[in-house]
């Protein structure tokens, strides 16, 4: 036993790396190692011999394993010391630049729109995304047979059996906010209502959840001329084009009378849309004078007050301004495509004064 002990302890102490140490372990205490084979011989010994040899072999095995572990730790410490001697770190170097979060394009465009209308005296009004059937449809003069009220177009909230409360929906537009604000503030009034809305639709230019901004102005002497001026001022500021031309086309919306679709001047050159030039037109929003029944639903006397309203898709005008071809891209989990479309939010100054690129 002493010879085995001395043999392996000497070899373990002289091992220069972990590979050599592993070879010694296998040779000594592996399944076919020298010490392991001797332990198998215990079965052929007399009880008296096993009482002597068994504890001695176990002690030898434990000592060899302890020596292996100690040497392995020593080799690791030596390797670390060597790295510390050969590697160095210059703590005076600046840290690596790290990318910070950026503003989503829909949020960015919402802020742009809010700022522009804010300069024209419009305040922001908000309301619930889940609203009653009355606020979403009835108060806006939308009749019960209107296609928008069908389940194929609108998301209705489920009701438990026996629950006979009026139906609730995921709002299909932000117009319910106009009714709620009229009830709360009365007239005169000048607001925009930005926010998320929901419709059962999905393709290149429609998604089940998207964003709208609607505007409402109510006063005693207000007309379509005021509406046209507000929209042209907005388009000029948003697209950065002075004197952008607009065109009103007669249309029909249940909540306005008269109603008009609004187009802006554009051209198509080599498959690219250019706003504010050319002889073509692009429809961008719906508008009109607020229907008397809508004013009455909001608690405002239509014989004393009148107003205009308009609504546009925030995602849609972002697509026009930044050249994004597919509305669904705004909801992609990988937003690296933003740089391709030139969103300035990727190049906002960081706390260190540089640009977040």
GROMACS .gro file of C-alpha atoms in nm:
model
  357
    1UNK     CA    1   0.000   0.000   0.000
    2UNK     CA    2   0.278   0.242   0.088
    3UNK     CA    3   0.447   0.182  -0.245
    4UNK     CA    4   0.119   0.256  -0.434
    5UNK     CA    5   0.060   0.562  -0.226
    6UNK     CA    6   0.407   0.701  -0.284
    7UNK     CA    7   0.395   0.616  -0.654
    8UNK     CA    8   0.075   0.802  -0.729
    9UNK     CA    9   0.130   1.094  -0.492
   10UNK     CA   10   0.464   1.157  -0.661
   11UNK     CA   11   0.312   1.142  -1.008
   12UNK     CA   12   0.021   1.365  -0.908
   13UNK     CA   13   0.256   1.626  -0.766
   14UNK     CA   14   0.454   1.625  -1.092
   15UNK     CA   15   0.152   1.652  -1.327
   16UNK     CA   16   0.195   1.962  -1.546
   17UNK     CA   17  -0.160   1.998  -1.677
   18UNK     CA   18  -0.514   1.868  -1.636
   19UNK     CA   19  -0.475   1.613  -1.917
   20UNK     CA   20  -0.181   1.449  -1.740
   21UNK     CA   21  -0.377   1.460  -1.413
   22UNK     CA   22  -0.674   1.286  -1.574
   23UNK     CA   23  -0.450   1.011  -1.710
   24UNK     CA   24  -0.317   0.946  -1.359
   25UNK     CA   25  -0.668   0.936  -1.216
   26UNK     CA   26  -0.779   0.675  -1.469
   27UNK     CA   27  -0.468   0.466  -1.407
   28UNK     CA   28  -0.511   0.476  -1.028
   29UNK     CA   29  -0.882   0.490  -0.940
   30UNK     CA   30  -1.061   0.445  -1.273
   31UNK     CA   31  -1.279   0.140  -1.334
   32UNK     CA   32  -0.974  -0.057  -1.439
   33UNK     CA   33  -0.728   0.139  -1.228
   34UNK     CA   34  -0.466  -0.028  -1.016
   35UNK     CA   35  -0.629   0.059  -0.684
   36UNK     CA   36  -0.978  -0.030  -0.815
   37UNK     CA   37  -0.858  -0.373  -0.924
   38UNK     CA   38  -0.710  -0.436  -0.579
   39UNK     CA   39  -1.043  -0.348  -0.418
   40UNK     CA   40  -1.209  -0.614  -0.632
   41UNK     CA   41  -0.974  -0.871  -0.477
   42UNK     CA   42  -1.134  -0.815  -0.136
   43UNK     CA   43  -1.403  -1.069  -0.225
   44UNK     CA   44  -1.144  -1.348  -0.245
   45UNK     CA   45  -0.992  -1.268   0.095
   46UNK     CA   46  -1.080  -1.422   0.428
   47UNK     CA   47  -1.286  -1.209   0.667
   48UNK     CA   48  -0.978  -1.142   0.875
   49UNK     CA   49  -0.778  -1.021   0.569
   50UNK     CA   50  -1.069  -0.800   0.454
   51UNK     CA   51  -1.085  -0.630   0.794
   52UNK     CA   52  -0.725  -0.518   0.740
   53UNK     CA   53  -0.705  -0.461   0.363
   54UNK     CA   54  -1.051  -0.300   0.316
   55UNK     CA   55  -1.000   0.009   0.534
   56UNK     CA   56  -0.645   0.049   0.403
   57UNK     CA   57  -0.757   0.048   0.037
   58UNK     CA   58  -1.046   0.289   0.108
   59UNK     CA   59  -0.810   0.526   0.286
   60UNK     CA   60  -0.563   0.503  -0.003
   61UNK     CA   61  -0.839   0.573  -0.259
   62UNK     CA   62  -0.963   0.873  -0.062
   63UNK     CA   63  -0.612   1.010  -0.027
   64UNK     CA   64  -0.543   0.974  -0.398
   65UNK     CA   65  -0.873   1.150  -0.485
   66UNK     CA   66  -0.795   1.430  -0.243
   67UNK     CA   67  -0.450   1.472  -0.394
   68UNK     CA   68  -0.599   1.481  -0.745
   69UNK     CA   69  -0.850   1.751  -0.644
   70UNK     CA   70  -0.585   1.959  -0.472
   71UNK     CA   71  -0.351   1.938  -0.769
   72UNK     CA   72  -0.634   2.030  -1.009
   73UNK     CA   73  -0.712   2.338  -0.803
   74UNK     CA   74  -0.343   2.425  -0.794
   75UNK     CA   75  -0.315   2.399  -1.171
   76UNK     CA   76  -0.621   2.627  -1.211
   77UNK     CA   77  -0.470   2.884  -0.977
   78UNK     CA   78  -0.143   2.869  -1.167
   79UNK     CA   79  -0.325   2.920  -1.498
   80UNK     CA   80  -0.507   3.223  -1.354
   81UNK     CA   81  -0.184   3.371  -1.226
   82UNK     CA   82  -0.031   3.326  -1.570
   83UNK     CA   83  -0.326   3.505  -1.734
   84UNK     CA   84  -0.299   3.790  -1.487
   85UNK     CA   85   0.069   3.827  -1.570
   86UNK     CA   86   0.019   3.821  -1.947
   87UNK     CA   87  -0.319   4.000  -1.984
   88UNK     CA   88  -0.390   4.358  -1.885
   89UNK     CA   89  -0.681   4.602  -1.890
   90UNK     CA   90  -0.652   4.973  -1.951
   91UNK     CA   91  -0.915   5.116  -1.716
   92UNK     CA   92  -0.869   5.461  -1.872
   93UNK     CA   93  -1.029   5.353  -2.201
   94UNK     CA   94  -1.389   5.467  -2.261
   95UNK     CA   95  -1.664   5.207  -2.223
   96UNK     CA   96  -1.810   5.035  -2.527
   97UNK     CA   97  -2.114   5.213  -2.668
   98UNK     CA   98  -2.442   5.044  -2.577
   99UNK     CA   99  -2.768   5.092  -2.765
  100UNK     CA  100  -3.052   5.245  -2.569
  101UNK     CA  101  -3.421   5.190  -2.638
  102UNK     CA  102  -3.577   5.396  -2.917
  103UNK     CA  103  -3.921   5.546  -2.973
  104UNK     CA  104  -4.158   5.328  -3.175
  105UNK     CA  105  -4.258   5.502  -3.501
  106UNK     CA  106  -4.626   5.502  -3.407
  107UNK     CA  107  -4.545   5.674  -3.077
  108UNK     CA  108  -4.314   5.917  -3.255
  109UNK     CA  109  -4.577   6.013  -3.514
  110UNK     CA  110  -4.842   6.043  -3.241
  111UNK     CA  111  -4.619   6.295  -3.064
  112UNK     CA  112  -4.563   6.485  -3.389
  113UNK     CA  113  -4.937   6.502  -3.457
  114UNK     CA  114  -5.016   6.608  -3.100
  115UNK     CA  115  -4.757   6.886  -3.114
  116UNK     CA  116  -4.888   7.025  -3.444
  117UNK     CA  117  -5.252   7.032  -3.334
  118UNK     CA  118  -5.145   7.163  -2.994
  119UNK     CA  119  -5.005   7.472  -3.164
  120UNK     CA  120  -5.349   7.526  -3.320
  121UNK     CA  121  -5.519   7.516  -2.980
  122UNK     CA  122  -5.635   7.153  -2.969
  123UNK     CA  123  -5.604   6.966  -2.639
  124UNK     CA  124  -5.574   6.588  -2.607
  125UNK     CA  125  -5.870   6.382  -2.484
  126UNK     CA  126  -5.857   6.012  -2.400
  127UNK     CA  127  -6.108   5.739  -2.324
  128UNK     CA  128  -6.142   5.364  -2.266
  129UNK     CA  129  -6.049   5.114  -2.535
  130UNK     CA  130  -6.336   4.891  -2.425
  131UNK     CA  131  -6.655   5.090  -2.454
  132UNK     CA  132  -7.031   5.041  -2.464
  133UNK     CA  133  -7.220   4.977  -2.783
  134UNK     CA  134  -7.399   5.307  -2.720
  135UNK     CA  135  -7.086   5.524  -2.711
  136UNK     CA  136  -6.923   5.341  -3.003
  137UNK     CA  137  -7.228   5.332  -3.233
  138UNK     CA  138  -7.563   5.471  -3.113
  139UNK     CA  139  -7.437   5.808  -2.988
  140UNK     CA  140  -7.261   5.854  -3.322
  141UNK     CA  141  -7.580   5.809  -3.522
  142UNK     CA  142  -7.471   5.469  -3.655
  143UNK     CA  143  -7.791   5.267  -3.711
  144UNK     CA  144  -7.838   4.910  -3.592
  145UNK     CA  145  -7.826   4.768  -3.945
  146UNK     CA  146  -7.491   4.935  -4.029
  147UNK     CA  147  -7.226   4.682  -4.148
  148UNK     CA  148  -6.975   4.811  -3.891
  149UNK     CA  149  -7.195   4.669  -3.617
  150UNK     CA  150  -7.169   4.314  -3.752
  151UNK     CA  151  -6.947   4.068  -3.566
  152UNK     CA  152  -6.742   4.017  -3.880
  153UNK     CA  153  -6.622   4.379  -3.852
  154UNK     CA  154  -6.625   4.453  -3.477
  155UNK     CA  155  -6.483   4.269  -3.175
  156UNK     CA  156  -6.763   4.222  -2.919
  157UNK     CA  157  -6.687   4.133  -2.558
  158UNK     CA  158  -6.815   3.793  -2.447
  159UNK     CA  159  -7.098   3.781  -2.193
  160UNK     CA  160  -7.166   3.505  -1.944
  161UNK     CA  161  -7.493   3.322  -1.984
  162UNK     CA  162  -7.770   3.525  -1.822
  163UNK     CA  163  -7.571   3.852  -1.835
  164UNK     CA  164  -7.810   4.088  -2.013
  165UNK     CA  165  -7.612   4.409  -1.983
  166UNK     CA  166  -7.576   4.618  -2.303
  167UNK     CA  167  -7.294   4.489  -2.528
  168UNK     CA  168  -6.939   4.618  -2.497
  169UNK     CA  169  -6.692   4.634  -2.785
  170UNK     CA  170  -6.328   4.700  -2.853
  171UNK     CA  171  -6.373   5.053  -2.986
  172UNK     CA  172  -6.362   5.070  -3.365
  173UNK     CA  173  -6.261   5.439  -3.368
  174UNK     CA  174  -6.176   5.708  -3.114
  175UNK     CA  175  -6.507   5.887  -3.179
  176UNK     CA  176  -6.654   5.761  -2.848
  177UNK     CA  177  -6.399   5.987  -2.679
  178UNK     CA  178  -6.562   6.284  -2.854
  179UNK     CA  179  -6.903   6.196  -2.704
  180UNK     CA  180  -6.757   6.148  -2.357
  181UNK     CA  181  -6.567   6.477  -2.377
  182UNK     CA  182  -6.875   6.666  -2.494
  183UNK     CA  183  -7.067   6.524  -2.199
  184UNK     CA  184  -6.790   6.623  -1.959
  185UNK     CA  185  -6.683   6.966  -2.091
  186UNK     CA  186  -6.969   7.093  -2.304
  187UNK     CA  187  -6.908   7.366  -2.565
  188UNK     CA  188  -6.705   7.539  -2.696
  189UNK     CA  189  -6.458   7.257  -2.752
  190UNK     CA  190  -6.142   7.189  -2.948
  191UNK     CA  191  -5.984   6.844  -2.899
  192UNK     CA  192  -5.797   6.563  -3.070
  193UNK     CA  193  -5.843   6.200  -2.966
  194UNK     CA  194  -5.541   5.981  -3.048
  195UNK     CA  195  -5.529   5.614  -2.953
  196UNK     CA  196  -5.553   5.249  -3.044
  197UNK     CA  197  -5.862   5.107  -3.214
  198UNK     CA  198  -5.971   4.758  -3.325
  199UNK     CA  199  -6.140   4.613  -3.632
  200UNK     CA  200  -6.163   4.258  -3.768
  201UNK     CA  201  -5.943   4.317  -4.071
  202UNK     CA  202  -5.591   4.213  -4.176
  203UNK     CA  203  -5.395   4.279  -4.496
  204UNK     CA  204  -5.120   4.506  -4.631
  205UNK     CA  205  -5.305   4.823  -4.530
  206UNK     CA  206  -5.521   4.693  -4.240
  207UNK     CA  207  -5.444   4.533  -3.907
  208UNK     CA  208  -5.680   4.419  -3.628
  209UNK     CA  209  -5.530   4.684  -3.398
  210UNK     CA  210  -5.418   5.021  -3.532
  211UNK     CA  211  -5.408   5.387  -3.426
  212UNK     CA  212  -5.626   5.683  -3.510
  213UNK     CA  213  -5.636   6.049  -3.429
  214UNK     CA  214  -5.970   6.224  -3.452
  215UNK     CA  215  -6.034   6.595  -3.416
  216UNK     CA  216  -6.339   6.786  -3.299
  217UNK     CA  217  -6.403   7.160  -3.288
  218UNK     CA  218  -6.734   7.304  -3.165
  219UNK     CA  219  -6.830   7.671  -3.152
  220UNK     CA  220  -7.114   7.903  -3.248
  221UNK     CA  221  -6.971   8.015  -3.580
  222UNK     CA  222  -6.763   7.738  -3.736
  223UNK     CA  223  -6.770   7.598  -4.089
  224UNK     CA  224  -6.614   7.366  -4.347
  225UNK     CA  225  -6.380   7.653  -4.435
  226UNK     CA  226  -6.232   7.631  -4.082
  227UNK     CA  227  -6.198   7.256  -4.125
  228UNK     CA  228  -6.012   7.297  -4.455
  229UNK     CA  229  -5.773   7.553  -4.307
  230UNK     CA  230  -5.693   7.330  -4.005
  231UNK     CA  231  -5.623   7.026  -4.223
  232UNK     CA  232  -5.405   7.216  -4.470
  233UNK     CA  233  -5.205   7.367  -4.186
  234UNK     CA  234  -5.159   7.020  -4.040
  235UNK     CA  235  -5.047   6.862  -4.369
  236UNK     CA  236  -4.799   7.143  -4.436
  237UNK     CA  237  -4.644   7.104  -4.090
  238UNK     CA  238  -4.647   6.722  -4.083
  239UNK     CA  239  -4.503   6.664  -4.430
  240UNK     CA  240  -4.286   6.977  -4.424
  241UNK     CA  241  -4.437   7.108  -4.749
  242UNK     CA  242  -4.565   7.462  -4.777
  243UNK     CA  243  -4.885   7.518  -4.972
  244UNK     CA  244  -4.979   7.151  -5.002
  245UNK     CA  245  -5.303   7.120  -5.201
  246UNK     CA  246  -5.607   6.934  -5.070
  247UNK     CA  247  -5.929   6.818  -5.231
  248UNK     CA  248  -6.264   6.757  -5.062
  249UNK     CA  249  -6.492   6.491  -5.215
  250UNK     CA  250  -6.853   6.451  -5.107
  251UNK     CA  251  -6.907   6.135  -4.905
  252UNK     CA  252  -7.130   5.994  -4.632
  253UNK     CA  253  -7.056   5.922  -4.267
  254UNK     CA  254  -7.340   5.872  -4.016
  255UNK     CA  255  -7.183   6.113  -3.767
  256UNK     CA  256  -7.124   6.412  -4.001
  257UNK     CA  257  -7.346   6.607  -4.240
  258UNK     CA  258  -7.221   6.720  -4.486
  259UNK     CA  259  -6.934   6.467  -4.507
  260UNK     CA  260  -6.618   6.474  -4.715
  261UNK     CA  261  -6.325   6.250  -4.798
  262UNK     CA  262  -6.003   6.452  -4.802
  263UNK     CA  263  -5.729   6.392  -5.062
  264UNK     CA  264  -5.383   6.542  -5.077
  265UNK     CA  265  -5.179   6.624  -5.383
  266UNK     CA  266  -4.925   6.359  -5.487
  267UNK     CA  267  -4.744   6.195  -5.776
  268UNK     CA  268  -4.604   5.853  -5.857
  269UNK     CA  269  -4.252   5.855  -6.006
  270UNK     CA  270  -4.075   5.524  -6.072
  271UNK     CA  271  -4.311   5.352  -5.833
  272UNK     CA  272  -4.240   5.600  -5.552
  273UNK     CA  273  -4.509   5.816  -5.393
  274UNK     CA  274  -4.427   6.186  -5.361
  275UNK     CA  275  -4.652   6.403  -5.146
  276UNK     CA  276  -4.723   6.766  -5.238
  277UNK     CA  277  -4.642   6.754  -5.608
  278UNK     CA  278  -4.789   6.627  -5.933
  279UNK     CA  279  -5.146   6.589  -6.057
  280UNK     CA  280  -5.258   6.279  -5.868
  281UNK     CA  281  -5.450   6.258  -5.541
  282UNK     CA  282  -5.423   6.035  -5.234
  283UNK     CA  283  -5.712   5.987  -4.992
  284UNK     CA  284  -5.593   6.041  -4.634
  285UNK     CA  285  -5.894   6.098  -4.407
  286UNK     CA  286  -6.267   6.147  -4.361
  287UNK     CA  287  -6.427   6.463  -4.225
  288UNK     CA  288  -6.738   6.678  -4.211
  289UNK     CA  289  -6.965   6.893  -3.999
  290UNK     CA  290  -7.082   6.718  -3.682
  291UNK     CA  291  -7.430   6.574  -3.723
  292UNK     CA  292  -7.692   6.744  -3.500
  293UNK     CA  293  -7.788   6.405  -3.353
  294UNK     CA  294  -7.427   6.353  -3.242
  295UNK     CA  295  -7.417   6.694  -3.075
  296UNK     CA  296  -7.743   6.614  -2.898
  297UNK     CA  297  -7.606   6.275  -2.782
  298UNK     CA  298  -7.313   6.461  -2.628
  299UNK     CA  299  -7.545   6.695  -2.440
  300UNK     CA  300  -7.490   6.996  -2.668
  301UNK     CA  301  -7.773   7.197  -2.822
  302UNK     CA  302  -7.738   7.173  -3.204
  303UNK     CA  303  -7.954   7.484  -3.246
  304UNK     CA  304  -7.690   7.690  -3.064
  305UNK     CA  305  -7.364   7.513  -3.149
  306UNK     CA  306  -7.207   7.353  -3.453
  307UNK     CA  307  -6.869   7.202  -3.529
  308UNK     CA  308  -6.646   6.996  -3.755
  309UNK     CA  309  -6.479   6.659  -3.704
  310UNK     CA  310  -6.213   6.458  -3.885
  311UNK     CA  311  -6.030   6.130  -3.840
  312UNK     CA  312  -5.715   5.976  -3.985
  313UNK     CA  313  -5.498   5.671  -3.926
  314UNK     CA  314  -5.174   5.752  -3.745
  315UNK     CA  315  -5.011   5.439  -3.889
  316UNK     CA  316  -5.127   5.538  -4.238
  317UNK     CA  317  -4.982   5.889  -4.232
  318UNK     CA  318  -4.660   5.746  -4.088
  319UNK     CA  319  -4.647   5.512  -4.388
  320UNK     CA  320  -4.691   5.807  -4.624
  321UNK     CA  321  -4.431   6.026  -4.457
  322UNK     CA  322  -4.162   5.760  -4.413
  323UNK     CA  323  -4.230   5.538  -4.713
  324UNK     CA  324  -4.326   5.223  -4.523
  325UNK     CA  325  -4.508   4.994  -4.770
  326UNK     CA  326  -4.679   4.752  -4.531
  327UNK     CA  327  -4.882   4.853  -4.226
  328UNK     CA  328  -4.805   4.520  -4.059
  329UNK     CA  329  -4.436   4.617  -4.037
  330UNK     CA  330  -4.520   4.852  -3.749
  331UNK     CA  331  -4.607   4.552  -3.535
  332UNK     CA  332  -4.305   4.339  -3.627
  333UNK     CA  333  -4.099   4.231  -3.325
  334UNK     CA  334  -3.774   4.310  -3.511
  335UNK     CA  335  -3.753   4.688  -3.546
  336UNK     CA  336  -3.411   4.705  -3.711
  337UNK     CA  337  -3.592   4.800  -4.031
  338UNK     CA  338  -3.655   5.145  -3.879
  339UNK     CA  339  -3.314   5.275  -3.986
  340UNK     CA  340  -3.397   5.190  -4.348
  341UNK     CA  341  -3.696   5.422  -4.336
  342UNK     CA  342  -3.503   5.707  -4.177
  343UNK     CA  343  -3.670   5.736  -3.838
  344UNK     CA  344  -3.477   6.000  -3.644
  345UNK     CA  345  -3.546   5.819  -3.317
  346UNK     CA  346  -3.253   5.588  -3.396
  347UNK     CA  347  -3.013   5.881  -3.376
  348UNK     CA  348  -3.121   6.051  -3.056
  349UNK     CA  349  -2.836   6.193  -2.840
  350UNK     CA  350  -2.734   5.971  -2.551
  351UNK     CA  351  -2.643   6.070  -2.196
  352UNK     CA  352  -2.277   6.076  -2.305
  353UNK     CA  353  -2.344   6.330  -2.576
  354UNK     CA  354  -2.295   6.091  -2.867
  355UNK     CA  355  -2.548   5.940  -3.104
  356UNK     CA  356  -2.720   5.610  -3.038
  357UNK     CA  357  -2.638   5.428  -3.362
   0.00000   0.00000   0.00000
